[in-house]
Amino acid sequence: MDKLISKLKILAEGAKYDVSCSSSGVERRNKGKLGNSRSFGICHTWSSDGRCISLLKVLMSNNCIYDCTYCINRVSNDIKRTSFFPEEIAKITYEFYRRNYIEGLFLSSAVEKNPDYTTENICKALEILRFKYGFSGYIHVKGIPNTSKDLMTKLGFLADRLSINIELPSEKSLKILAPQKNTKTLLLPMKNLNNQIMENKEEKKKYKASKNFLPAGQTTQMIVGASQDSDYQLLKTSQNLYDRFQLKRVFYSAYIPVVENSLLPAVNTKPPLKREHRLYQADWLLRFYKFRADELLSEVNRNFDLEFDPKINWALNNIHLFPKEVNEVSYDELLRIPGIGPKSAHRIVKERKFFKLNYDNLKKMGVVLKRAKYFLTCDGRYHGGIVIKPEIIKYKLGEMENDRQLSFF
Amino acid sequence: MDYLYDSTYTGLMTSLYIHYKYKKSTGILSKKLYQKSLMVDYKIVKSNVEFSSKMENIIEKRISKKALKFIYYTFLSTEPKKEKYIIKFIDLGFKKGNITQLYSHEDTFPIQKIFDKVSKEKHRFLGILRFKDLNGILFSEISPDNDVVELIMPHFVDRFKSENFIIFDDKRLKAGIHNQKQWYITNIDEKLYSKFSDVEEVYEEMWKEYFQAIAIADRKNTKVQFQFLPLRYRKNITEFK
Ligand code: SF4
């Protein structure tokens, strides 16, 4: 047992920089012996870095043949190497799940021997879990670049979600930092999988009993701050992935220097957490607020302001559109007001049918008035001061911004 | 006159039925918590299943199914003035119909807030509840602020349908029990509970090690960790013991 524990420790260490941990996106009752899946994510605990833990996140192996500069598992790094047997990982998942420690499994791996060998091993583990243990809970699996298409398909029928990490948003930085990868080997499988997901959806409409293929879709991750790529480049890439491959989510991971290398930030460089936070905020704006990347950044204005969040920045740059009257403007326009989110916008739209909303109503609905008041009127009244001027608003908002906590998981 | 009920849901519904059908009360209150006063007369209401289900039907028909759910969640909360809020909510509902659409109205806001709070705690326990395996029976101890055992049972019954398990609320000394075929809620006394106080080692140890290993030291942020997982919840969580 001690040996298994030390294996688990090593292989969790190797997986922890992958930030994705959500389990949302698929609702499924228990069809086997153990486990179901809920469409809203469930967090089981929070680690000391404030991140939600919902899945058992481990590597099948950290014994990598590749040499991606930014990664602790790269072949040229001197660390302890180990691999799970498929049965071991299935058993641990099963036992953790029964105790409600976790919502499911996130199984990733370094490239051991070759991509197909690695993926076969992952498939074996998932088959044991699904068929021997009757596990019907959530499984997120990592797609290994350069795996053959048939194996990827097999994987897709075993897992709920699959992610192939792009890590770097441009061919140029891939060449420098991950020489064995290129955009084609990363994007092509994403495209194929997306086609299969769509086909499967059609099929399920006709035959309800057909097997699920990645019902929770695909996600990916990009590292922030390892390369020279700008926020604009990152966000554009995300937008493309959402548009073209229907990705469910793109995760951003502030680069933590784990190696001394002239191509990378020095080892004691602080991870760019604030920048990562801004990217998450902007990503929300793309997914839930109907913003486009080009509204937020441009070739000239390539990086996010670290002082103000992207939505406030956008509003300040477009001050001629404000203030908006909350009793009149559409749902989409409400979403453009800083301090109003999808939840409060919904409440406003529903409730104003019954009566005219006043300032107090907005407060109760969860509108963050400290920010919103500069950008709206309520029953004709403006509560933001005497005139609406970006410089003044910036000054007043400035102090509040500093107090806000970073937490976006 | 105040109506006093036996702190069960059926009791509350019975009192509401009498209140609306026969004679308005000056307040509906739980017998357990009632403080007698010289100024107000009181009457003890006996739970009546027929009245109770009639009341539920009336609420469903005249307001909505969702409204009934809101009222039920409010009943499960620890809010001291909950009965008063419920009466105001129903009063408004009888006038206006489907009022669950209203969030910030003065007569719906307290109920909306309580509903959010109880729902949030229910959701939280789906994640932070821990089982230990004691000779094949999964046992869990929780101390939720609100009475959420009943609300979380269906989730676990589906998820662990081939397991026998017990979820024990140590504040209310009640438990949800599942025996692979059916589930029910029952009262549990401390003696029975002490049978389940053993510790389980192997997987707890393994889980704790994992929990340590997965944190990223360079991103340490215990403030956010506390925000998500307040101290009061930690005593029953394996990895914080
Ligand atoms: S292939 Fe994956 S595990 Fe291997 S070095 Fe590159 S990023 Fe690290």
Coordinates of C-alpha atoms and ligand atoms in Angstrom, one line a residue, chain A residues 64 66-68 70-71 73-74 110-111 181, ligand 1:
Chain A
C64 CA 7.8 10.9 -21.1
Y66 CA 9.0 14.1 -25.4
D67 CA 10.9 17.2 -24.3
C68 CA 8.5 20.1 -24.0
Y70 CA 8.0 24.1 -19.9
C71 CA 7.1 20.7 -18.5
N73 CA 7.9 15.5 -17.0
R74 CA 10.0 16.2 -20.1
A110 CA 3.0 11.7 -20.4
V111 CA 3.9 10.0 -23.6
K181 CA 4.2 19.2 -31.4
Ligands
SF4_1 S1 4.3 15.5 -24.0 FE1 3.2 16.2 -22.2 S2 4.2 15.2 -20.4 FE2 5.6 15.0 -22.2 S3 7.0 16.7 -22.0 FE3 5.4 17.4 -23.3 S4 3.8 18.4 -22.0 FE4 5.2 17.2 -20.7

